[in-house]
């Protein structure tokens, strides 16, 4: 199963309006995957992925990744910015 500990949240227009960065501890993630951000219990879609500054279609365990997120929750950026210990599953 996918597990990414979110280390940072920021706005980066190349990846989408909301971007998060972290290390993939387990699993694999691809563009257009639906993921769950815990403990916020928010489902997002992966708009874009970047590994080492290059856009990629997928990333695997061990990669430090930046992910552009799409969410119907308009307050997601604020929630991500003031929360710690968030995990993408």
PDB file of N, CA and C in Angstrom, residues 1 5 12 14 19-20 25-26 35 42-43 48-49 55 59 71 75 79 86:
ATOM      1  N   UNK A   1       0.814  -1.209   0.000  1.00  0.00           N
ATOM      2  CA  UNK A   1       0.000   0.000   0.000  1.00  0.00           C
ATOM      3  C   UNK A   1       0.854   1.269   0.000  1.00  0.00           C
ATOM      4  N   UNK A   5       4.805  10.351   3.645  1.00  0.00           N
ATOM      5  CA  UNK A   5       4.718  11.324   4.724  1.00  0.00           C
ATOM      6  C   UNK A   5       4.922  12.707   4.112  1.00  0.00           C
ATOM      7  N   UNK A  12       2.571  25.632  -6.365  1.00  0.00           N
ATOM      8  CA  UNK A  12       3.510  25.532  -7.492  1.00  0.00           C
ATOM      9  C   UNK A  12       2.688  25.292  -8.746  1.00  0.00           C
ATOM     10  N   UNK A  14       3.276  24.766 -11.841  1.00  0.00           N
ATOM     11  CA  UNK A  14       3.654  23.710 -12.789  1.00  0.00           C
ATOM     12  C   UNK A  14       2.957  22.403 -12.416  1.00  0.00           C
ATOM     13  N   UNK A  19       0.560  21.845  -4.117  1.00  0.00           N
ATOM     14  CA  UNK A  19       1.614  20.843  -4.266  1.00  0.00           C
ATOM     15  C   UNK A  19       2.087  20.424  -2.879  1.00  0.00           C
ATOM     16  N   UNK A  20       2.390  19.145  -2.742  1.00  0.00           N
ATOM     17  CA  UNK A  20       2.968  18.633  -1.504  1.00  0.00           C
ATOM     18  C   UNK A  20       4.229  17.862  -1.858  1.00  0.00           C
ATOM     19  N   UNK A  25       7.469   6.193   1.235  1.00  0.00           N
ATOM     20  CA  UNK A  25       7.977   5.163   2.140  1.00  0.00           C
ATOM     21  C   UNK A  25       7.636   3.767   1.648  1.00  0.00           C
ATOM     22  N   UNK A  26       6.478   3.634   0.991  1.00  0.00           N
ATOM     23  CA  UNK A  26       6.048   2.332   0.474  1.00  0.00           C
ATOM     24  C   UNK A  26       5.098   2.545  -0.691  1.00  0.00           C
ATOM     25  N   UNK A  35      -5.881   9.488  -4.203  1.00  0.00           N
ATOM     26  CA  UNK A  35      -5.194   9.201  -2.949  1.00  0.00           C
ATOM     27  C   UNK A  35      -5.993   9.798  -1.793  1.00  0.00           C
ATOM     28  N   UNK A  42      -9.365  13.327   3.348  1.00  0.00           N
ATOM     29  CA  UNK A  42      -9.684  14.042   2.119  1.00  0.00           C
ATOM     30  C   UNK A  42      -9.135  13.249   0.931  1.00  0.00           C
ATOM     31  N   UNK A  43      -9.989  13.014  -0.060  1.00  0.00           N
ATOM     32  CA  UNK A  43      -9.567  12.316  -1.278  1.00  0.00           C
ATOM     33  C   UNK A  43      -9.151  13.350  -2.314  1.00  0.00           C
ATOM     34  N   UNK A  48      -0.039  15.945 -11.207  1.00  0.00           N
ATOM     35  CA  UNK A  48       1.300  15.851 -11.788  1.00  0.00           C
ATOM     36  C   UNK A  48       2.275  15.373 -10.713  1.00  0.00           C
ATOM     37  N   UNK A  49       3.383  14.772 -11.165  1.00  0.00           N
ATOM     38  CA  UNK A  49       4.434  14.284 -10.275  1.00  0.00           C
ATOM     39  C   UNK A  49       5.779  14.815 -10.733  1.00  0.00           C
ATOM     40  N   UNK A  55       9.404  16.271 -14.387  1.00  0.00           N
ATOM     41  CA  UNK A  55       8.063  15.708 -14.409  1.00  0.00           C
ATOM     42  C   UNK A  55       8.126  14.242 -14.805  1.00  0.00           C
ATOM     43  N   UNK A  59       6.108   7.328  -9.654  1.00  0.00           N
ATOM     44  CA  UNK A  59       7.212   7.367  -8.704  1.00  0.00           C
ATOM     45  C   UNK A  59       7.047   6.187  -7.757  1.00  0.00           C
ATOM     46  N   UNK A  71      -8.434  18.738  -5.710  1.00  0.00           N
ATOM     47  CA  UNK A  71      -9.389  18.387  -4.681  1.00  0.00           C
ATOM     48  C   UNK A  71     -10.638  19.248  -4.818  1.00  0.00           C
ATOM     49  N   UNK A  75     -10.720  24.355   0.857  1.00  0.00           N
ATOM     50  CA  UNK A  75      -9.900  24.749   2.004  1.00  0.00           C
ATOM     51  C   UNK A  75      -8.708  23.808   2.225  1.00  0.00           C
ATOM     52  N   UNK A  79      -5.761  23.652   5.249  1.00  0.00           N
ATOM     53  CA  UNK A  79      -5.701  22.499   6.145  1.00  0.00           C
ATOM     54  C   UNK A  79      -4.316  21.858   6.128  1.00  0.00           C
ATOM     55  N   UNK A  86       0.823  14.490   8.419  1.00  0.00           N
ATOM     56  CA  UNK A  86      -0.096  14.028   7.389  1.00  0.00           C
ATOM     57  C   UNK A  86       0.545  12.948   6.526  1.00  0.00           C
TER      58      UNK A  86
END
